[in-house]
Coordinates of C-alpha atoms and ligand atoms in Angstrom, one line a residue:
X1 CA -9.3 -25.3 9.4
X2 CA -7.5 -23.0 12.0
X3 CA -4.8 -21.2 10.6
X4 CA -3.3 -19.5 13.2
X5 CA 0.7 -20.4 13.9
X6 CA 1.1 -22.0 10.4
X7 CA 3.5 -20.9 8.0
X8 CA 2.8 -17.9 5.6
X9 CA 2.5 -20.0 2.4
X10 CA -0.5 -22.1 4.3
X11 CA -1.8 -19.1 5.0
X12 CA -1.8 -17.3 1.8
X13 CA -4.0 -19.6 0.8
X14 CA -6.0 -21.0 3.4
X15 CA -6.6 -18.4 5.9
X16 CA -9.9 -16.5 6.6
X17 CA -11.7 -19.4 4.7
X18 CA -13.3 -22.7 5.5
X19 CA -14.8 -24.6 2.8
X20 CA -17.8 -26.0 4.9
X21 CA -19.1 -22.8 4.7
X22 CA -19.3 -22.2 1.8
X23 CA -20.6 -25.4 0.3
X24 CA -18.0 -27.1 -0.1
X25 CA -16.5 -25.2 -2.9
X26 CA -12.9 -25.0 -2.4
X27 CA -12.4 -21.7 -4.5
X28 CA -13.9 -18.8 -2.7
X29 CA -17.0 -17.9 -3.8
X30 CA -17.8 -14.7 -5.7
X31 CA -20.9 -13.5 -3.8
X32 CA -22.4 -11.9 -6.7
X33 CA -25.5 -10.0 -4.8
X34 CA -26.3 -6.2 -4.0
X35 CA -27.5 -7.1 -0.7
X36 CA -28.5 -9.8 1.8
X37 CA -32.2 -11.4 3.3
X38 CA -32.5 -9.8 6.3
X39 CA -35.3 -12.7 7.2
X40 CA -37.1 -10.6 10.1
X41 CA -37.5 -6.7 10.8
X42 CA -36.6 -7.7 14.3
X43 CA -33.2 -8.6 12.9
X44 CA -33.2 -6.0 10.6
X45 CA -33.1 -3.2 13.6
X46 CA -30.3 -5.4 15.0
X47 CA -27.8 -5.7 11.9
X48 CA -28.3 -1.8 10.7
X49 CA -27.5 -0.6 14.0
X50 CA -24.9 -2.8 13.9
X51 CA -25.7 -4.6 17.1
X52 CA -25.7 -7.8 15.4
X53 CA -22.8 -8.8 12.8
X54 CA -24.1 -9.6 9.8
X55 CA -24.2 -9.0 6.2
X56 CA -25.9 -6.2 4.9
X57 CA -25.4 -4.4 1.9
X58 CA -22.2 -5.1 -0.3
X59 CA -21.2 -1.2 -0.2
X60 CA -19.9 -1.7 3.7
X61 CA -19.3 -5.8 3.5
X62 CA -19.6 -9.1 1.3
X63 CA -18.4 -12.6 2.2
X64 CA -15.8 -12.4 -0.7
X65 CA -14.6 -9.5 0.3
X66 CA -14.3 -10.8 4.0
X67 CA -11.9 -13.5 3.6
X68 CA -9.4 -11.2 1.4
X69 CA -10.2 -9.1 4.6
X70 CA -9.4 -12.1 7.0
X71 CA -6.3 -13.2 4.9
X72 CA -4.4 -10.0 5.1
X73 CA -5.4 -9.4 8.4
X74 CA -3.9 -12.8 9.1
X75 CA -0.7 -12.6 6.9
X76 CA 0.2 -9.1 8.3
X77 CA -1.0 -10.6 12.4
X78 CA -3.8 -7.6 12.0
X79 CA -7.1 -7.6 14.0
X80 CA -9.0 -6.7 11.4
X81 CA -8.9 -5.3 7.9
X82 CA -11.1 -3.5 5.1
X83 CA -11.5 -3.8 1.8
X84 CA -11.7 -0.9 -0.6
X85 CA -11.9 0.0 -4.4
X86 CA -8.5 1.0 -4.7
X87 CA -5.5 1.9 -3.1
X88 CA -5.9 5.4 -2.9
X89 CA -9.1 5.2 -1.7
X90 CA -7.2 3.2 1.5
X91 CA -4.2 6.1 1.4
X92 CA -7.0 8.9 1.5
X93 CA -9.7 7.0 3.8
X94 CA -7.1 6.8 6.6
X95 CA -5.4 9.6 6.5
X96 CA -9.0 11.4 6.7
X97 CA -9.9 8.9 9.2
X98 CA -7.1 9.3 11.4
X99 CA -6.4 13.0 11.0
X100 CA -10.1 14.4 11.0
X101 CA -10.1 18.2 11.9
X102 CA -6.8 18.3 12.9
X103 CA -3.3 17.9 11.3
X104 CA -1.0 14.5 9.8
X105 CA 2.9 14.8 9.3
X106 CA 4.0 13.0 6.4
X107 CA 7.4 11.9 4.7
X108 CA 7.7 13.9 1.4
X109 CA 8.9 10.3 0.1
X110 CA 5.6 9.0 -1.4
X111 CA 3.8 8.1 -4.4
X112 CA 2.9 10.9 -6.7
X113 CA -0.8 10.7 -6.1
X114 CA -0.6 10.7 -2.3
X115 CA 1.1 14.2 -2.8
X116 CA -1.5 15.2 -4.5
X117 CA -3.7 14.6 -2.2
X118 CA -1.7 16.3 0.8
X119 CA -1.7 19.4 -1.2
X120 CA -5.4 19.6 -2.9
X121 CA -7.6 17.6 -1.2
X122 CA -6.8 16.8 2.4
X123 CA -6.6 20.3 3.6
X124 CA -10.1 21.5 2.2
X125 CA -11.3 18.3 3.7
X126 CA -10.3 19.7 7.2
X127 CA -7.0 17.6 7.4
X128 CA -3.5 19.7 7.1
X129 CA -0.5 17.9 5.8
X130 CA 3.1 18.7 7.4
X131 CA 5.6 17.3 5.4
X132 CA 9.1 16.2 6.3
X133 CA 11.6 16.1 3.9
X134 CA 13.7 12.9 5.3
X135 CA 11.7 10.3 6.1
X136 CA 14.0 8.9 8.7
X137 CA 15.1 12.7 10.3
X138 CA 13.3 12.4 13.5
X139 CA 13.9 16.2 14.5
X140 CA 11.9 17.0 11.5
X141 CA 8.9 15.3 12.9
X142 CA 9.6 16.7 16.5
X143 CA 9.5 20.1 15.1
X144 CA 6.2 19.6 13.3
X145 CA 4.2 17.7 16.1
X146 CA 1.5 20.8 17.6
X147 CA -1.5 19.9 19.6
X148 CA -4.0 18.8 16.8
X149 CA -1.5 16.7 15.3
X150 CA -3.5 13.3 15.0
X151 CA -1.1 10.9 12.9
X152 CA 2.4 10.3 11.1
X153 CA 2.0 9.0 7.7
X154 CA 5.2 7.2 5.8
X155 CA 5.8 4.7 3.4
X156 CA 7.9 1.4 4.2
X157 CA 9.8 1.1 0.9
X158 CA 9.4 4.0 -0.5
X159 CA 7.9 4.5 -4.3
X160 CA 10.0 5.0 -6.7
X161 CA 13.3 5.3 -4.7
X162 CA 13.2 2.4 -2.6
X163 CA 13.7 4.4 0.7
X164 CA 14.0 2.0 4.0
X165 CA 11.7 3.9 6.9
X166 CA 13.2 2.9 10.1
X167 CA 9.7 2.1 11.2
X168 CA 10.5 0.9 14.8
X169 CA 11.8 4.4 15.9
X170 CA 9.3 6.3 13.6
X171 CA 6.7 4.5 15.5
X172 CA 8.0 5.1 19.0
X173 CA 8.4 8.6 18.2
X174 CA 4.4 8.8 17.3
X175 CA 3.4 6.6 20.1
X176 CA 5.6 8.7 22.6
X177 CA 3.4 11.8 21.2
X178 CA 0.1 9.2 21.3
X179 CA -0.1 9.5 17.8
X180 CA -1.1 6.3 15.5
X181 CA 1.9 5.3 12.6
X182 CA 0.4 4.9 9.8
X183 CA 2.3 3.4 6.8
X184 CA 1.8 2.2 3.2
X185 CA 3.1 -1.1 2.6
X186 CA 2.4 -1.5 -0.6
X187 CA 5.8 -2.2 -2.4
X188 CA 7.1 -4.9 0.4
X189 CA 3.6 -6.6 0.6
X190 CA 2.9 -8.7 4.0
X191 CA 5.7 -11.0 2.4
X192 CA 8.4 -9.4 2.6
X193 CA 8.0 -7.1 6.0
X194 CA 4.5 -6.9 8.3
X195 CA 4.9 -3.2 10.0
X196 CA 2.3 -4.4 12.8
X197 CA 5.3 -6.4 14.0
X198 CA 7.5 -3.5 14.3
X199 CA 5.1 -0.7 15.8
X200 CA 3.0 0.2 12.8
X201 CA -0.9 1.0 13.8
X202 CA -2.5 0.7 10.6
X203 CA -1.3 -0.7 7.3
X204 CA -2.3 0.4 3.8
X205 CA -2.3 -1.7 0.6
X206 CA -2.9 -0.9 -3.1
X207 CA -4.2 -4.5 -3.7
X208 CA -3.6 -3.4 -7.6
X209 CA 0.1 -4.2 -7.4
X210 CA 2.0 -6.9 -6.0
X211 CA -0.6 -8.6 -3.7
X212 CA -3.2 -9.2 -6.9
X213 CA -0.1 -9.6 -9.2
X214 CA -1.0 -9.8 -12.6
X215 CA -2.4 -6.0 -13.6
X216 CA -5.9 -7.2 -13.7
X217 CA -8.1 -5.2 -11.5
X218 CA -8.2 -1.8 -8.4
X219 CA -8.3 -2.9 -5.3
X220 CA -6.7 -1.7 -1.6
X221 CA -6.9 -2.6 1.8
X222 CA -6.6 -0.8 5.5
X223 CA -5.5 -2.9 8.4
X224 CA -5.0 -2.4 12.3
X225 CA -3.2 -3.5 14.5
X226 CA -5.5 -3.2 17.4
X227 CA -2.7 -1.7 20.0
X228 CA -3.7 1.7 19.6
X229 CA -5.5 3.8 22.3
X230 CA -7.9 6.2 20.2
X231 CA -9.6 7.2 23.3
X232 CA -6.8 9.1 25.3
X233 CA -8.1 12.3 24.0
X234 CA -6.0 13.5 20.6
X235 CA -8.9 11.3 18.5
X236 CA -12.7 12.6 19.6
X237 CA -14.0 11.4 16.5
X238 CA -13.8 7.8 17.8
X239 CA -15.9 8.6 20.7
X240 CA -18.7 10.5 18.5
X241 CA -22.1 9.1 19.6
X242 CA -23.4 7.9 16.5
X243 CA -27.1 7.3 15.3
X244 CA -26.5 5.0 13.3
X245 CA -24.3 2.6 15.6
X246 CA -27.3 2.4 18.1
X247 CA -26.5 5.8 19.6
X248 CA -23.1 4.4 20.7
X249 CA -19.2 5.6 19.9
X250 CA -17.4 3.7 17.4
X251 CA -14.8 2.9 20.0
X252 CA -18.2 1.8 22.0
X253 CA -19.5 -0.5 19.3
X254 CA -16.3 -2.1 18.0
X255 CA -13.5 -1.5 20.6
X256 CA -11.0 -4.3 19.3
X257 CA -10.6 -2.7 16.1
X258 CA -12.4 0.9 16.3
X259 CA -10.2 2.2 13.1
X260 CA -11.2 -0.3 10.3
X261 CA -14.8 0.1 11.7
X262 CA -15.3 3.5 11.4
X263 CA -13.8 3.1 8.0
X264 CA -16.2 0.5 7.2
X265 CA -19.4 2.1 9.1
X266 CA -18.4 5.7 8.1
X267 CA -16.6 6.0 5.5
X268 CA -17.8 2.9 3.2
X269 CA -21.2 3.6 4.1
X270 CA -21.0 7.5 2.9
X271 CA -18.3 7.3 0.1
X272 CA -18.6 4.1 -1.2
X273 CA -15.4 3.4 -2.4
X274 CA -16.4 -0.7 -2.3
X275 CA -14.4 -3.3 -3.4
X276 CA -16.4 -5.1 -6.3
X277 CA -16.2 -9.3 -4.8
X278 CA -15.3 -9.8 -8.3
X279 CA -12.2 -7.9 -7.9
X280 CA -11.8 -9.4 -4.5
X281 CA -11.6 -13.1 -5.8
X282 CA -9.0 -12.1 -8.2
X283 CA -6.9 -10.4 -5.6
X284 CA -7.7 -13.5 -3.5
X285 CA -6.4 -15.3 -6.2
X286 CA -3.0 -13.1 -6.7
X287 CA -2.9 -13.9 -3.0
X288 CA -2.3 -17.6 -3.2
X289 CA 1.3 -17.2 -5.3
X290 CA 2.0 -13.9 -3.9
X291 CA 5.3 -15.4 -2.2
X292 CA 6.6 -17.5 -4.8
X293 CA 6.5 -13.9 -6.8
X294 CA 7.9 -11.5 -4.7
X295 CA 10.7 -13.3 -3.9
X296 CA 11.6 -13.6 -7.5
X297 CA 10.8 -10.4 -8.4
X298 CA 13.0 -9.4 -5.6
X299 CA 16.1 -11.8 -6.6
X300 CA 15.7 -10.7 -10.2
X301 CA 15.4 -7.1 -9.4
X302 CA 18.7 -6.9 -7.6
X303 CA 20.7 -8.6 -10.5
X304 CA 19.5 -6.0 -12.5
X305 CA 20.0 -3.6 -9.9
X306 CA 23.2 -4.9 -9.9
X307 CA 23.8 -5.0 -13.7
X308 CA 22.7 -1.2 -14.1
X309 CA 25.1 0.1 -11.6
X310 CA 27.9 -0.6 -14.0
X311 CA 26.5 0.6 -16.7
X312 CA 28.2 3.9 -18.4
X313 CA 24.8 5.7 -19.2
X314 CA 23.5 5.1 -15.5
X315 CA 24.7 7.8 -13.1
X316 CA 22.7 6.2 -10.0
X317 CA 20.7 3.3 -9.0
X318 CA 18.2 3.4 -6.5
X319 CA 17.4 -0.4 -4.6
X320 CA 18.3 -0.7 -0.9
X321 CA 19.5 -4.0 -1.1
X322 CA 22.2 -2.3 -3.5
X323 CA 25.8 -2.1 -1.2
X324 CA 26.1 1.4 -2.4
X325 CA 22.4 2.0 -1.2
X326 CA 22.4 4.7 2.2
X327 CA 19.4 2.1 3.1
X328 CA 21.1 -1.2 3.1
X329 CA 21.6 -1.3 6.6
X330 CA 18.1 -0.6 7.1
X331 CA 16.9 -2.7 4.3
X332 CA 19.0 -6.1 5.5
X333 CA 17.3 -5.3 9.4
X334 CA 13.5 -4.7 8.2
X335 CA 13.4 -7.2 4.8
X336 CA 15.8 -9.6 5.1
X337 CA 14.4 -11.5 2.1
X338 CA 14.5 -8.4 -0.4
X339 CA 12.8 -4.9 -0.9
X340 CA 10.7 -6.6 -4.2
X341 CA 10.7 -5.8 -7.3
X342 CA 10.7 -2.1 -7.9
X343 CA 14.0 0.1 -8.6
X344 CA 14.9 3.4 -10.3
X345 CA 17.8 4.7 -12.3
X346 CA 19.1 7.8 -13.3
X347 CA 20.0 8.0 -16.8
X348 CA 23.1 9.4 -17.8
X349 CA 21.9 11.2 -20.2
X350 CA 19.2 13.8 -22.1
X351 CA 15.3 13.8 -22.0
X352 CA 15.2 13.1 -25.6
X353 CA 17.5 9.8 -25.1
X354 CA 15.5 8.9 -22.3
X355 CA 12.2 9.0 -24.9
X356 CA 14.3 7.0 -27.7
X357 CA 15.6 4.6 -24.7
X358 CA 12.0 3.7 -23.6
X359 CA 10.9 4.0 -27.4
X360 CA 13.2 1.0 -27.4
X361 CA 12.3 -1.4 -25.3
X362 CA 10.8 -4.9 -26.1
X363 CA 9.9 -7.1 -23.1
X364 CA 9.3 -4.0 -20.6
X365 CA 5.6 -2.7 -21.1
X366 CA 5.3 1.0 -20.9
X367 CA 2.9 1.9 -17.9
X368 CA 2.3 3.4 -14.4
X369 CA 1.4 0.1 -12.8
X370 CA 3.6 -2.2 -10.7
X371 CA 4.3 -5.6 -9.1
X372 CA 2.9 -7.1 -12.1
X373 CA 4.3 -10.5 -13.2
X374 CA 4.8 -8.2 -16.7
X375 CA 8.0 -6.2 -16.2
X376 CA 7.3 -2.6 -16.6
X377 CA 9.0 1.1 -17.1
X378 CA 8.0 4.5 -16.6
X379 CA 9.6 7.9 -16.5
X380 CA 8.3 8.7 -12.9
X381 CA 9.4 12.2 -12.7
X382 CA 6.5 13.1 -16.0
X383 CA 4.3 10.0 -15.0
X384 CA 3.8 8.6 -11.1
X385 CA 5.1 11.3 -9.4
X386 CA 4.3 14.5 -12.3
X387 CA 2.1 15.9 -8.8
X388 CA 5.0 16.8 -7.3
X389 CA 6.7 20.2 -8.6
X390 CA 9.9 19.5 -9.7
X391 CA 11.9 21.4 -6.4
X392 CA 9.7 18.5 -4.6
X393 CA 10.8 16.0 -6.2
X394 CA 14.8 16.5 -6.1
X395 CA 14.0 16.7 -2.4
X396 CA 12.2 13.4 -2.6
X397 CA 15.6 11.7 -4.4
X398 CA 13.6 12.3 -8.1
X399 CA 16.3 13.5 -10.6
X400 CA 14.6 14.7 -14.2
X401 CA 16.1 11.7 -15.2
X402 CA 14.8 9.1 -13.0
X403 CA 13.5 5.6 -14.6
X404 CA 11.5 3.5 -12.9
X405 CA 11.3 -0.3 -13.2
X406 CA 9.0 -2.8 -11.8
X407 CA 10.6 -5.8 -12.5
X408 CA 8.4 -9.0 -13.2
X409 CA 8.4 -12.5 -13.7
X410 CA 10.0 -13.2 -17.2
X411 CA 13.9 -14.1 -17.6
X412 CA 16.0 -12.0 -15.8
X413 CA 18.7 -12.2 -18.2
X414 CA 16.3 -11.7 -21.2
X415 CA 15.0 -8.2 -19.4
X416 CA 19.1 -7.3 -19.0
X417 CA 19.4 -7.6 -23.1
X418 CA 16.5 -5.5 -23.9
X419 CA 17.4 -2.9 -21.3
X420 CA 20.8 -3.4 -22.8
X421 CA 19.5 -2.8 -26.8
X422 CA 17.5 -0.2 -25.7
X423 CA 20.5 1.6 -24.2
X424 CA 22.6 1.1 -27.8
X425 CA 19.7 2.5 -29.7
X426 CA 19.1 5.4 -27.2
X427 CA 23.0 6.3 -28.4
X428 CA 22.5 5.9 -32.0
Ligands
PLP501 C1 2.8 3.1 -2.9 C2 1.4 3.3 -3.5 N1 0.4 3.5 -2.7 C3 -0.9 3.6 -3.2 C4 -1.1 3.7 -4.6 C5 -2.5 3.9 -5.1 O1 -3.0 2.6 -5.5 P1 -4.2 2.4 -6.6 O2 -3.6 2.7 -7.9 O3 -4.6 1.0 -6.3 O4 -5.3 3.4 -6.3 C6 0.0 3.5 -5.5 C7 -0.2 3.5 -6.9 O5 0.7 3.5 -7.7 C8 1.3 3.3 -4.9 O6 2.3 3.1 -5.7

């Protein structure tokens, strides 16, 4: 069944898969194998110089892991996607894939562990980070754009502070200085906002959060959009001859999607960060409700959003779609339907309060995940986003007293009363 044109809840389910295929068998299979029969050496000469499509080896492609690949791609109007072992792995592939040898500016308002990378990986790895402080300050970015700048990295929404990037003149920006936008979409999900649509190049997922849904497995994704000219000079790495592509450029070999192939050819193939198919069925599966949830979490996030605000022991409330939020206007443009389901407070009050507070707690589970259907709390500032030093992080909207929530699928009001208890016994 063609899928193209239908609605996103058909597709969430349907596309990228046809069950004549496969069989007959209307769940997916997982494709269980190492490898595949390559029938002929002939053929063989064909598929590993990737002349002819087929499947190989599961380290750089399996069939499970091709239809989670098709149905982002398709949810998010990508030409082509990638599957990877987790989300970092899709953060750090593309950054390194887009910036190789040469320099990346990104927005200081970012997930602990991409910091981290910025500041001690990337730049042994022959990739220098330039940070800007606001993610939507475009002077910043003019300011840090030199010749061997290769790519502007930003999250959408922002983790844990919810910050709105205002993608379409971030990307016009990069494209006027022919550099690709990279973003990480990861707390919207293709549900809430597709960044392709709005001048994005490629599009990262941690698969482990909203888009599997239920806290189960690792798992990320890279998309493109297919726009992007890599060969106008600022990317030679796409125009590398390559043994192993037939003794032809990646831009050569794949030119409607060069970026996810090089990831796939390259950077699969050498560091084998692979999505396991098992893992890719249950994201697959995550898939199939993943509107139904976000817009709940969303909804149920901003009445608690809403609730916290006038609560005496709460001295701020970061969620865009918040009235007071500086990114409402931004937020109600980009995700009319809601931001999802993670927020952060400040609490009014001292570090040991904040420990008896989340000592307290009794429906909220106490971990760094997210977009679970299990509600869940962390201290970012000591958790999430402990890799940023603490001068970084008041720059990045991270008080010491910041609490993160990532709110799930139970009650709304019941999560309200234990956040409320857990406030009264904090105070006793
Ligand atoms: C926004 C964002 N991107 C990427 C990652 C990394 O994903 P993973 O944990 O799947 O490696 C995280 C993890 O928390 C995240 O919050």
């Amino acid at each position: 069944m063609s899928t193209e044109q239908k609605g996103f809840a058909t597709q969430q389910i349907h596309a990228g898969y046809n069950p004549k295929d496969h069989n007959d068998s209307i769940q997916v299979p997982i494709y269980q194998t190492t490898a595949f029969d390559l029938r002929t050496p002939e053929r063989a000469d064909k598929i590993t110089s990737f002349q002819e499509v087929a499947f190989l080896y599961t380290r750089v492609g399996n069939p499970t892991n091709g239809v989670l690949e098709q149905r982002i791609a398709a949810l998010d109007g990508a030409v082509a996607a990638v599957s990877l072992a987790s989300g970092q792995a899709a953060v750090s592939y593309a950054i390194l894939n887009a910036g190789e040898g040469g320099r990346v500016i990104a927005a200081k308002q970012i997930y602990g562990g991409t910091y981290e990378g910025y500041q001690s990986l990337f730049p042994y790895l022959g990739v220098q980070i330039d940070l800007v402080n606001d993610v939507n300050n475009l002077d910043e970015y003019r300011a840090l754009i030199k010749p061997d700048t290769r790519a502007i990295y930003i999250e959408t929404v922002s983790n844990p502070i919810t910050a709105i990037a205002d993608i379409e003149k971030i990307a016009a920006l990069a494209h006027e200085n022919g550099l690709p936008l990279i973003v990480d979409n990861t707390l919207a999900t293709p549900y809430l906002f597709n960044p392709i649509k709005h001048g994005a190049d490629i599009v990262v997922y941690s698969a482990t959060k909203a888009l599997s849904g239920h806290g189960a497995i690792i798992g990320g994704l890279i998309l493109e959009s297919g726009k992007f000219n890599y060969g106008a000079g600022k990317h030679p790495q796409f125009q590398r001859i390559s043994h192993t592509l037939g003794n032809r450029s990646v831009a050569e070999a794949f030119p409607a999607f060069p970026f996810t192939a090089r990831i796939r050819t390259l950077y699969l193939a050498q560091l084998g960060a692979s999505l396991s198919p098992f893992n890719a069925y249950q994201i697959l599966q995550g898939v199939e409700t993943l509107n139904l949830r976000v817009q709940r979490q969303s909804d149920s996030a901003l009445k608690i959003a809403q609730w916290l605000e006038q609560h005496p022991k709460v001295r701020k409330v970061n969620y865009a779609k918040l009235a007071s939020s500086p990114f409402k206007a931004l937020a109600d443009k980009y995700l009319p339907k809601g931001i999802g389901g993670l927020l952060s407070f400040e609490f009014n009050g001292t570090q040991e309060e904040i420990y008896k507070f989340i000592n307290a707690k009794e429906i909220f589970s106490y971990h760094a995940n997210l977009g679970d259907a299990r509600s869940l709390i962390i201290n970012s500032p000591k958790n999430t986003h402990r890799e940023l030093p603490e001068s970084e992080q008041l720059i990045a909207g991270i008080t010491p007293e910041t609490i993160r929530l990532s709110i799930g699928l139970e009650d709304a009001d019941d999560l309200i009363n234990d956040l409320k208890q857990a406030f009264e016994k904090a105070l006793l």
